[in-house]
CSV table of C-alpha atoms in Angstrom, one decimal:
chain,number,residue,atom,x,y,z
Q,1,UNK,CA,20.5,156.8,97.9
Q,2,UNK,CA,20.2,153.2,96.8
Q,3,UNK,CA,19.0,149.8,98.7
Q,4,UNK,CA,22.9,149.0,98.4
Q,5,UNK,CA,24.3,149.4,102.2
Q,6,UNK,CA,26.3,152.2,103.2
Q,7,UNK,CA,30.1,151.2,104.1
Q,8,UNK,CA,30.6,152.7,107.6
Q,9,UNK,CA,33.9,151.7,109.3
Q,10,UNK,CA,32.6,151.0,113.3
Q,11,UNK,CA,30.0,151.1,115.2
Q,12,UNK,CA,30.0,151.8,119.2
Q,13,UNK,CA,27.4,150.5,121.3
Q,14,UNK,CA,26.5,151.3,124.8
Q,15,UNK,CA,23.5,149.6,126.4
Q,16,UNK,CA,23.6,150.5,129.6
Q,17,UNK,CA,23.5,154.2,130.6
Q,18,UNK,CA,22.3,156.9,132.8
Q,19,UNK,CA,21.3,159.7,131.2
Q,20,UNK,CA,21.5,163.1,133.1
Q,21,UNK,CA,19.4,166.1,131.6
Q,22,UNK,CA,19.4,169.0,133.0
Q,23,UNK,CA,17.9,172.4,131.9
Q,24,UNK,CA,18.0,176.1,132.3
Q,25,UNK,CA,16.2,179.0,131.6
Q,26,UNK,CA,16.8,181.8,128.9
Q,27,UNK,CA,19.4,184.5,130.2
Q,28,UNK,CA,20.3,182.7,132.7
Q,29,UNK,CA,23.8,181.7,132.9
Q,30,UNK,CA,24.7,177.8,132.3
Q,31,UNK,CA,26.8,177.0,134.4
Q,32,UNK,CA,28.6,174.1,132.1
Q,33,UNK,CA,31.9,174.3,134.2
Q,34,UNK,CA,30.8,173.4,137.4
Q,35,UNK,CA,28.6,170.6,136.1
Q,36,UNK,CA,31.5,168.6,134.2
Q,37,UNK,CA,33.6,169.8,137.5
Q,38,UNK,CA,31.4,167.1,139.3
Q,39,UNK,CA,31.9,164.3,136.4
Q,40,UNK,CA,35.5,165.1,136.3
Q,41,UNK,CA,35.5,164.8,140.2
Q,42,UNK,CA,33.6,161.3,139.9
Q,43,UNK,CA,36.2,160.1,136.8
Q,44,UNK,CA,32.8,159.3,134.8
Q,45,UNK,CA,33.3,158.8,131.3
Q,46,UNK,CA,31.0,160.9,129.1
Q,47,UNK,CA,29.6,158.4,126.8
Q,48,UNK,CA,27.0,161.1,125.5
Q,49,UNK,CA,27.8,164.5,125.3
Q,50,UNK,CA,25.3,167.5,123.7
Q,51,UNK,CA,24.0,170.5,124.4
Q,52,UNK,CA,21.2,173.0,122.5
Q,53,UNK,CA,19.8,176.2,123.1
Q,54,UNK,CA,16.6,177.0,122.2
Q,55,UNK,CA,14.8,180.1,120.2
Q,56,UNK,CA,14.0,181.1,123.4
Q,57,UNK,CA,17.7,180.8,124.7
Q,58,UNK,CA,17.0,177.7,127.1
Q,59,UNK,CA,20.0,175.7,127.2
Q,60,UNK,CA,18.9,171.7,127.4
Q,61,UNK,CA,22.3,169.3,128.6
Q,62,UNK,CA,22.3,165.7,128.2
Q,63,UNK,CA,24.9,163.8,129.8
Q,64,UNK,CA,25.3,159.7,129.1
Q,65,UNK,CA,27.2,158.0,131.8
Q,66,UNK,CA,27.7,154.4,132.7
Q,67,UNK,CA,24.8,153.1,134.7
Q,68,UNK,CA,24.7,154.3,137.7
Q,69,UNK,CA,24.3,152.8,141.0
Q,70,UNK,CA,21.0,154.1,143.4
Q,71,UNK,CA,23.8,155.0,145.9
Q,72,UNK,CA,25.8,156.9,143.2
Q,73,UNK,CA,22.7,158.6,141.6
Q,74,UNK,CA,21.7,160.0,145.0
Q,75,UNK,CA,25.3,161.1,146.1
Q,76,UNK,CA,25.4,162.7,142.1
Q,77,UNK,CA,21.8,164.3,142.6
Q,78,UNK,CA,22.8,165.7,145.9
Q,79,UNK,CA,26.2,167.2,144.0
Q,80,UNK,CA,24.2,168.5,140.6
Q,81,UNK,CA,21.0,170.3,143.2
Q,82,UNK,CA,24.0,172.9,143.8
Q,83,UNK,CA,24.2,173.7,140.5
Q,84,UNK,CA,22.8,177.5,140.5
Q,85,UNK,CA,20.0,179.2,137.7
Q,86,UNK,CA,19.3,175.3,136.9
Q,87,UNK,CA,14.9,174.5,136.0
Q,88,UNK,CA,15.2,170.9,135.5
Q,89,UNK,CA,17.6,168.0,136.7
Q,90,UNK,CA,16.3,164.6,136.0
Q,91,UNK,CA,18.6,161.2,135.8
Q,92,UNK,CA,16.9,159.0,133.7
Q,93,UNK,CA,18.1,154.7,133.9
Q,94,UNK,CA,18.5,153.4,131.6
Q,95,UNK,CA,18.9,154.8,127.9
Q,96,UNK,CA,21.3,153.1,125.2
Q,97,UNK,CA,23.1,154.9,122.6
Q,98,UNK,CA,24.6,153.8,119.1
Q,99,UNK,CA,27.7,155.8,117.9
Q,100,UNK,CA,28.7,155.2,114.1
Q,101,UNK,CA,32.1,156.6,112.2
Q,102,UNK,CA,32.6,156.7,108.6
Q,103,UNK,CA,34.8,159.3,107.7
Q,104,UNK,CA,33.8,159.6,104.5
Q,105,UNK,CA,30.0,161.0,105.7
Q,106,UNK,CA,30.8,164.4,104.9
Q,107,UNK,CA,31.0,163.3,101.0
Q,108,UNK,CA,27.5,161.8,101.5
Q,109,UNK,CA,24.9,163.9,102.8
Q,110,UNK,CA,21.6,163.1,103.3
Q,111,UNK,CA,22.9,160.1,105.7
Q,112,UNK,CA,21.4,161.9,108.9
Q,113,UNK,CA,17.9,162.1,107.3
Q,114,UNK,CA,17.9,158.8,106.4
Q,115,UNK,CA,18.5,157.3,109.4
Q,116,UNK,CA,15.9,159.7,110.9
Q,117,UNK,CA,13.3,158.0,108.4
Q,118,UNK,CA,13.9,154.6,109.2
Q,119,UNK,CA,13.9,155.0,112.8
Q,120,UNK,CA,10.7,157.0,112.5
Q,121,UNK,CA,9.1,154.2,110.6
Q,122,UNK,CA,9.7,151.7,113.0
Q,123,UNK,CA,8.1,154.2,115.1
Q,124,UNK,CA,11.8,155.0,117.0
Q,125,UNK,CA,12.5,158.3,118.0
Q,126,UNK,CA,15.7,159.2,119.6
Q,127,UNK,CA,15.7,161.1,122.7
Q,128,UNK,CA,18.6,163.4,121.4
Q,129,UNK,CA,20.9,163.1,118.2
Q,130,UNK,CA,24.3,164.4,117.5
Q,131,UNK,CA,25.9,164.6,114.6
Q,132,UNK,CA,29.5,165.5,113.1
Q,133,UNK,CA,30.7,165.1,109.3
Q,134,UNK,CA,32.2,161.7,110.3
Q,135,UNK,CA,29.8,160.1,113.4
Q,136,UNK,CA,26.5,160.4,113.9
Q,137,UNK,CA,25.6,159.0,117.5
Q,138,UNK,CA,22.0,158.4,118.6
Q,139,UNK,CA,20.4,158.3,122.4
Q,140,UNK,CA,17.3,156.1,122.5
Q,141,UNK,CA,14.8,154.3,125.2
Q,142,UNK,CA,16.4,151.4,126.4
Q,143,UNK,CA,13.7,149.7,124.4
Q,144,UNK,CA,14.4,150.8,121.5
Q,145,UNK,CA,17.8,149.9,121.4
Q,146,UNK,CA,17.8,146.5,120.0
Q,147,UNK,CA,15.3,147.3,117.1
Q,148,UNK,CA,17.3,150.4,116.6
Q,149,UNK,CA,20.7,148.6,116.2
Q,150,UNK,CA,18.9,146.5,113.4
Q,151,UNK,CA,17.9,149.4,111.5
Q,152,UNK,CA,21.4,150.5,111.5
Q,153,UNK,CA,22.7,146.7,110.6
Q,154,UNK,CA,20.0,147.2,107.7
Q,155,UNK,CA,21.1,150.6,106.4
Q,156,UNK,CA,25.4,150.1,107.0
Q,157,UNK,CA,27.9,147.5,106.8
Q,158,UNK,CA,30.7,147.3,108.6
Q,159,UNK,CA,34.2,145.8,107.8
Q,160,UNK,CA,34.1,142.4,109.8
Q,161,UNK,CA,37.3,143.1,112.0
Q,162,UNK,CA,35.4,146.3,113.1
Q,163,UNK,CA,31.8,145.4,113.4
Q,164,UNK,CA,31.5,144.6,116.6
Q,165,UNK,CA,33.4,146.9,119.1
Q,166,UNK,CA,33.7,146.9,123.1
Q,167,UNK,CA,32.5,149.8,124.8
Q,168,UNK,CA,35.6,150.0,126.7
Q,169,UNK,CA,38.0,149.9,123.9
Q,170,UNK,CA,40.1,152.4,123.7
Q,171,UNK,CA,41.1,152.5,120.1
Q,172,UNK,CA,39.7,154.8,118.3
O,1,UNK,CA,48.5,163.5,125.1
O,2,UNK,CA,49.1,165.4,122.2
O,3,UNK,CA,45.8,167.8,121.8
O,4,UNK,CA,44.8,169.6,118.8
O,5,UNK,CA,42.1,172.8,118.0
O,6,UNK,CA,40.6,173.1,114.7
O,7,UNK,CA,38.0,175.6,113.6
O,8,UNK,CA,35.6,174.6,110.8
O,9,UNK,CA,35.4,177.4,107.5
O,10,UNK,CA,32.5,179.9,108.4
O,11,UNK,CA,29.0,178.3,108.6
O,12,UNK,CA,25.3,179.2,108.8
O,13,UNK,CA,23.4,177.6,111.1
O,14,UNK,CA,20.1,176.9,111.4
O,15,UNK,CA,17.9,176.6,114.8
O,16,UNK,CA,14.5,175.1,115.4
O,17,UNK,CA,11.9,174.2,117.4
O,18,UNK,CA,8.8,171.2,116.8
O,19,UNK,CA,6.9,168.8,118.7
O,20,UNK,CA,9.0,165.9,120.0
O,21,UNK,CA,6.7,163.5,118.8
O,22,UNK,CA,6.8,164.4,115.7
O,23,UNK,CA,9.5,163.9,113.2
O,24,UNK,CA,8.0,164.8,110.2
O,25,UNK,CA,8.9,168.0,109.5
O,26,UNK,CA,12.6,167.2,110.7
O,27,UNK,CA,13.1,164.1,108.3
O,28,UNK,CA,11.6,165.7,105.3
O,29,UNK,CA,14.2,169.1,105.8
O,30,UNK,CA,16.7,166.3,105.9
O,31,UNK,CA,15.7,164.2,103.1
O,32,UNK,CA,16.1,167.8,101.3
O,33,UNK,CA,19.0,168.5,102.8
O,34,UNK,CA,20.5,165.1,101.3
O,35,UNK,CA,19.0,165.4,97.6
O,36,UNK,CA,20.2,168.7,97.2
O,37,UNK,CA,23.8,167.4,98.5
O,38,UNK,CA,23.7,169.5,101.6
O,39,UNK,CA,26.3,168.3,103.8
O,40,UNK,CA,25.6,168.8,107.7
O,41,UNK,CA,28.7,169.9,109.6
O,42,UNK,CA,27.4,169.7,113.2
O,43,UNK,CA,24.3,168.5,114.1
O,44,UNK,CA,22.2,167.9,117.4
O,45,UNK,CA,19.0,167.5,118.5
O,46,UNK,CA,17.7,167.2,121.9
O,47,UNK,CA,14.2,166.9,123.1
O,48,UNK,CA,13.8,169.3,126.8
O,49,UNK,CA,11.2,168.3,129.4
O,50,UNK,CA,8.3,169.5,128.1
O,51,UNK,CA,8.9,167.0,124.8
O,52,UNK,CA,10.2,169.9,122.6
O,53,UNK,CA,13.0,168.8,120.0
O,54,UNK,CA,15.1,171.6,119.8
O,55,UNK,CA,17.7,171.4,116.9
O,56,UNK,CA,20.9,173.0,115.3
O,57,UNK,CA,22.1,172.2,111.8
O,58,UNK,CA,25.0,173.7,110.3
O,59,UNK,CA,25.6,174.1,106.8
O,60,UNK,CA,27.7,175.9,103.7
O,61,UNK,CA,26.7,179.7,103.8
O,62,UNK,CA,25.9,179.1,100.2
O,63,UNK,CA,22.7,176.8,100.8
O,64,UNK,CA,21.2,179.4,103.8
O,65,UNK,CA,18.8,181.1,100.5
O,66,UNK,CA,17.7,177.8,100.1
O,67,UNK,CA,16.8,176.3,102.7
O,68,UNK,CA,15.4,179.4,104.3
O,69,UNK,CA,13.1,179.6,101.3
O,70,UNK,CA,12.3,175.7,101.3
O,71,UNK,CA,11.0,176.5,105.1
O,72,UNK,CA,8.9,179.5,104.3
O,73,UNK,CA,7.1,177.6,101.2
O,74,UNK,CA,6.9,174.3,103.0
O,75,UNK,CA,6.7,175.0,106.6
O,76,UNK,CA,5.0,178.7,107.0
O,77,UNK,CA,3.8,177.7,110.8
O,78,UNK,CA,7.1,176.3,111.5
O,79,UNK,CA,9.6,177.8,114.4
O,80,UNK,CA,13.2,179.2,113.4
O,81,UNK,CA,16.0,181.1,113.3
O,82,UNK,CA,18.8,181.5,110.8
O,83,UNK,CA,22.2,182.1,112.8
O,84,UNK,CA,24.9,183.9,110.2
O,85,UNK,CA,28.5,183.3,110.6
O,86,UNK,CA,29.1,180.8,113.4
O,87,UNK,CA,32.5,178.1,113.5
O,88,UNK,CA,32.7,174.4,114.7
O,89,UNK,CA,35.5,174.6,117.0
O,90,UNK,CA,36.7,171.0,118.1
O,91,UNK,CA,39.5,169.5,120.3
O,92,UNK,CA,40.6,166.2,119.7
O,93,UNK,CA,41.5,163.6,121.3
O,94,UNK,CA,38.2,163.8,123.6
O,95,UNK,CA,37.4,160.0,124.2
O,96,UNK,CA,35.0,160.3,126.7
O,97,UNK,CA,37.2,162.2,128.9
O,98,UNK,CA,35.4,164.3,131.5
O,99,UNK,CA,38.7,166.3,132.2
O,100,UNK,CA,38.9,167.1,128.5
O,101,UNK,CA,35.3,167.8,128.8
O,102,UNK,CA,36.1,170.4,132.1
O,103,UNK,CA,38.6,172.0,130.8
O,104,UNK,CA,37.1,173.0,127.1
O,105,UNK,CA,33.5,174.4,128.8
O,106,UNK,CA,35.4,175.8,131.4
O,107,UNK,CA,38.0,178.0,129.2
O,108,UNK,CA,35.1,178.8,126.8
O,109,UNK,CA,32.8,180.2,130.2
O,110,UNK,CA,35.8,181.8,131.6
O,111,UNK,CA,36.3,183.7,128.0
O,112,UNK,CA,32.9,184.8,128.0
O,113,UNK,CA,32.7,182.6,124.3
O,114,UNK,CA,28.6,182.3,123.6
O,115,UNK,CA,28.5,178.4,122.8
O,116,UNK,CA,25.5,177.8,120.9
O,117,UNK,CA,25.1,174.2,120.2
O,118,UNK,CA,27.5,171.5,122.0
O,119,UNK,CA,28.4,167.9,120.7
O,120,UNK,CA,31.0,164.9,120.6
O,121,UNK,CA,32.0,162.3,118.5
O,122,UNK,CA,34.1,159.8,118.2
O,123,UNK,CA,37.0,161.5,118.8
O,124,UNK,CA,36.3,165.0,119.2
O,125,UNK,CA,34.0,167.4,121.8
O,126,UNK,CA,33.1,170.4,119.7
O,127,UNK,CA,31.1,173.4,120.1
O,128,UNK,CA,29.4,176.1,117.7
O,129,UNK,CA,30.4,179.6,118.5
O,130,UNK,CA,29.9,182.7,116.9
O,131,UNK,CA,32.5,183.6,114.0
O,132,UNK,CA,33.6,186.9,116.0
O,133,UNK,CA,34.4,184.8,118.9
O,134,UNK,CA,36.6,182.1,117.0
O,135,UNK,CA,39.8,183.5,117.5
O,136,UNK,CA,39.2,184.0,121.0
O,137,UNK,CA,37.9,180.2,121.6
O,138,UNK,CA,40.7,179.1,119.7
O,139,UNK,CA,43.5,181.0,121.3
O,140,UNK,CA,42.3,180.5,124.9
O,141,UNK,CA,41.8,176.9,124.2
O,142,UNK,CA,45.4,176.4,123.0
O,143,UNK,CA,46.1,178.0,126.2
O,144,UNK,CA,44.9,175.7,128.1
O,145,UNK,CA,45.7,172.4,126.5
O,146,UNK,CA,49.4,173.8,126.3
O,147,UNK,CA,49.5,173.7,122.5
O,148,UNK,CA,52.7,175.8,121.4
O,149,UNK,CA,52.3,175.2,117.3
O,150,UNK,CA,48.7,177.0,115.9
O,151,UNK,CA,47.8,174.3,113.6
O,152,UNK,CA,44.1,175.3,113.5
């Protein structure tokens, strides 16, 4: 790679999230369904989506929502506790995440890894990362967000039209 | 809304396990990864409770010798598994869409499909499953989203 910016075609930004992780053991079953049963229920919008399983078979699922009221944390809390074979719920306000598209990623690798580097060097670390041939999409610390976002400004440019998105759009 | 189900060509995927604090390791496989011209098809990394990142990257079959050798030489202490044979299967449109999100888990449970790794982007939720339960993830999916031509 060059010091010449990468094109990328939009970026998504949400500042404001609740981030939902909950965890479960190895061999036990994850019980996925139920758990987007209650988002469904509550018409959140999943923001941030992934899920990993560990070596040892652990299964680790982080959820991004809207930020979430105390009121609707507790009544969600209350809803997730019910969820059986679960180790681990924590809701965690307030993360950010940073979703960029360029379809033409998958005919550029090494993109993920240098992201990776430049947040690392500015001493960012994303709480999770997911990433497709076309999007990479980043969780971070609320304060991280804004230095983050100018690391990505730094690395991509962005057609004008596009560069600067509403959360709530709905084209895409 | 018109749904689709695609399934990726047959992948390898790669699994590990470091300290959460510690991107070293995980930027220099990438930075590899990139010279060499690896392309990542699905990616995620998550850090768990205890500060663990655990991570899945999935790649051509082709570049498995590789980068299973680059680990060995480079990283001999370093945690992983090489998973043979696995498929990105995606629905689109997902849009943040926690009934598009229901539905896809709960077809895949309800099939028994193993999902390995779980992700979205922009327009897309997808999972990694094994390749001997594509057909099946496929199939019941198109079941459920009502999808009468197989385009995957």
């Amino acid at each position: 790679m060059n010091n010449e910016k990468i094109r990328a075609y939009r970026i998504i930004n949400h500042q404001f999230l609740t981030l939902v992780r909950i965890e479960f053991p190895g061999g036990a079953d994850s019980q996925f369904g139920e758990i987007f049963e209650i988002f469904k229920q509550r018409n959140f919008s999943l923001r941030f989506l992934a899920s990993e399983m560990s070596l040892k078979g652990e299964k680790t699922l982080y959820l991004g929502v809207d930020l979430l009221s105390e009121e609707t944390m507790g009544e969600l809390i209350d809803a997730l506790r019910g969820i059986e074979n679960r180790r681990e719920l924590a809701l965690i306000s307030q993360v950010s995440m940073a979703m960029l598209y360029g379809p033409h990623f998958g005919e550029m690798p090494g993109i993920f890894g240098l992201t990776l580097s430049a947040f690392a060097g500015s001493g960012i670390i994303p709480l999770a990362i997911s990433a497709s041939s076309s999007s990479l999409s980043w969780l971070f610390p609320s304060g991280q967000f804004k230095k983050a976002l100018e690391i990505l400004h730094n690395i991509f440019e962005f057609p004008k039209a596009f560069s600067s998105w509403d959360e709530n759009s709905d084209d895409l | 809304m018109i749904v689709r189900v695609k399934a990726s060509p047959v992948l390898d995927a790669i699994k590990m396990s470091m300290s959460g604090n510690d991107h070293f390791a995980l930027q220099n496989l990438l930075g590899v990864f990139g010279e060499r011209g690896i392309n990542i098809c699905l990616g995620v990394e998550i850090k768990n409770k205890e500060d663990v990142m655990n991570i899945t990257l999935c790649f051509n079959p082709k570049e498995t010798d590789y980068v299973t050798t680059f680990i060995r030489e480079h990283y001999p202490t370093l945690s992983f598994s090489m998973i043979k044979s696995v498929r990105i299967i995606s629905v689109f449109p997902f849009r943040d869409n926690a009934e598009v999100a229901f539905q896809f888990i709960k077809t895949l449970e309800d099939n028994a499909v193993p999902v390995l790794a779980l992700s979205t982007s922009l327009s897309s939720i997808s999972c990694l499953v094994p390749q001997v339960y594509c057909s099946i993830a496929v199939e019941s999916l198109e079941t459920t989203f009502n999808i009468s031509n197989k385009n995957s």
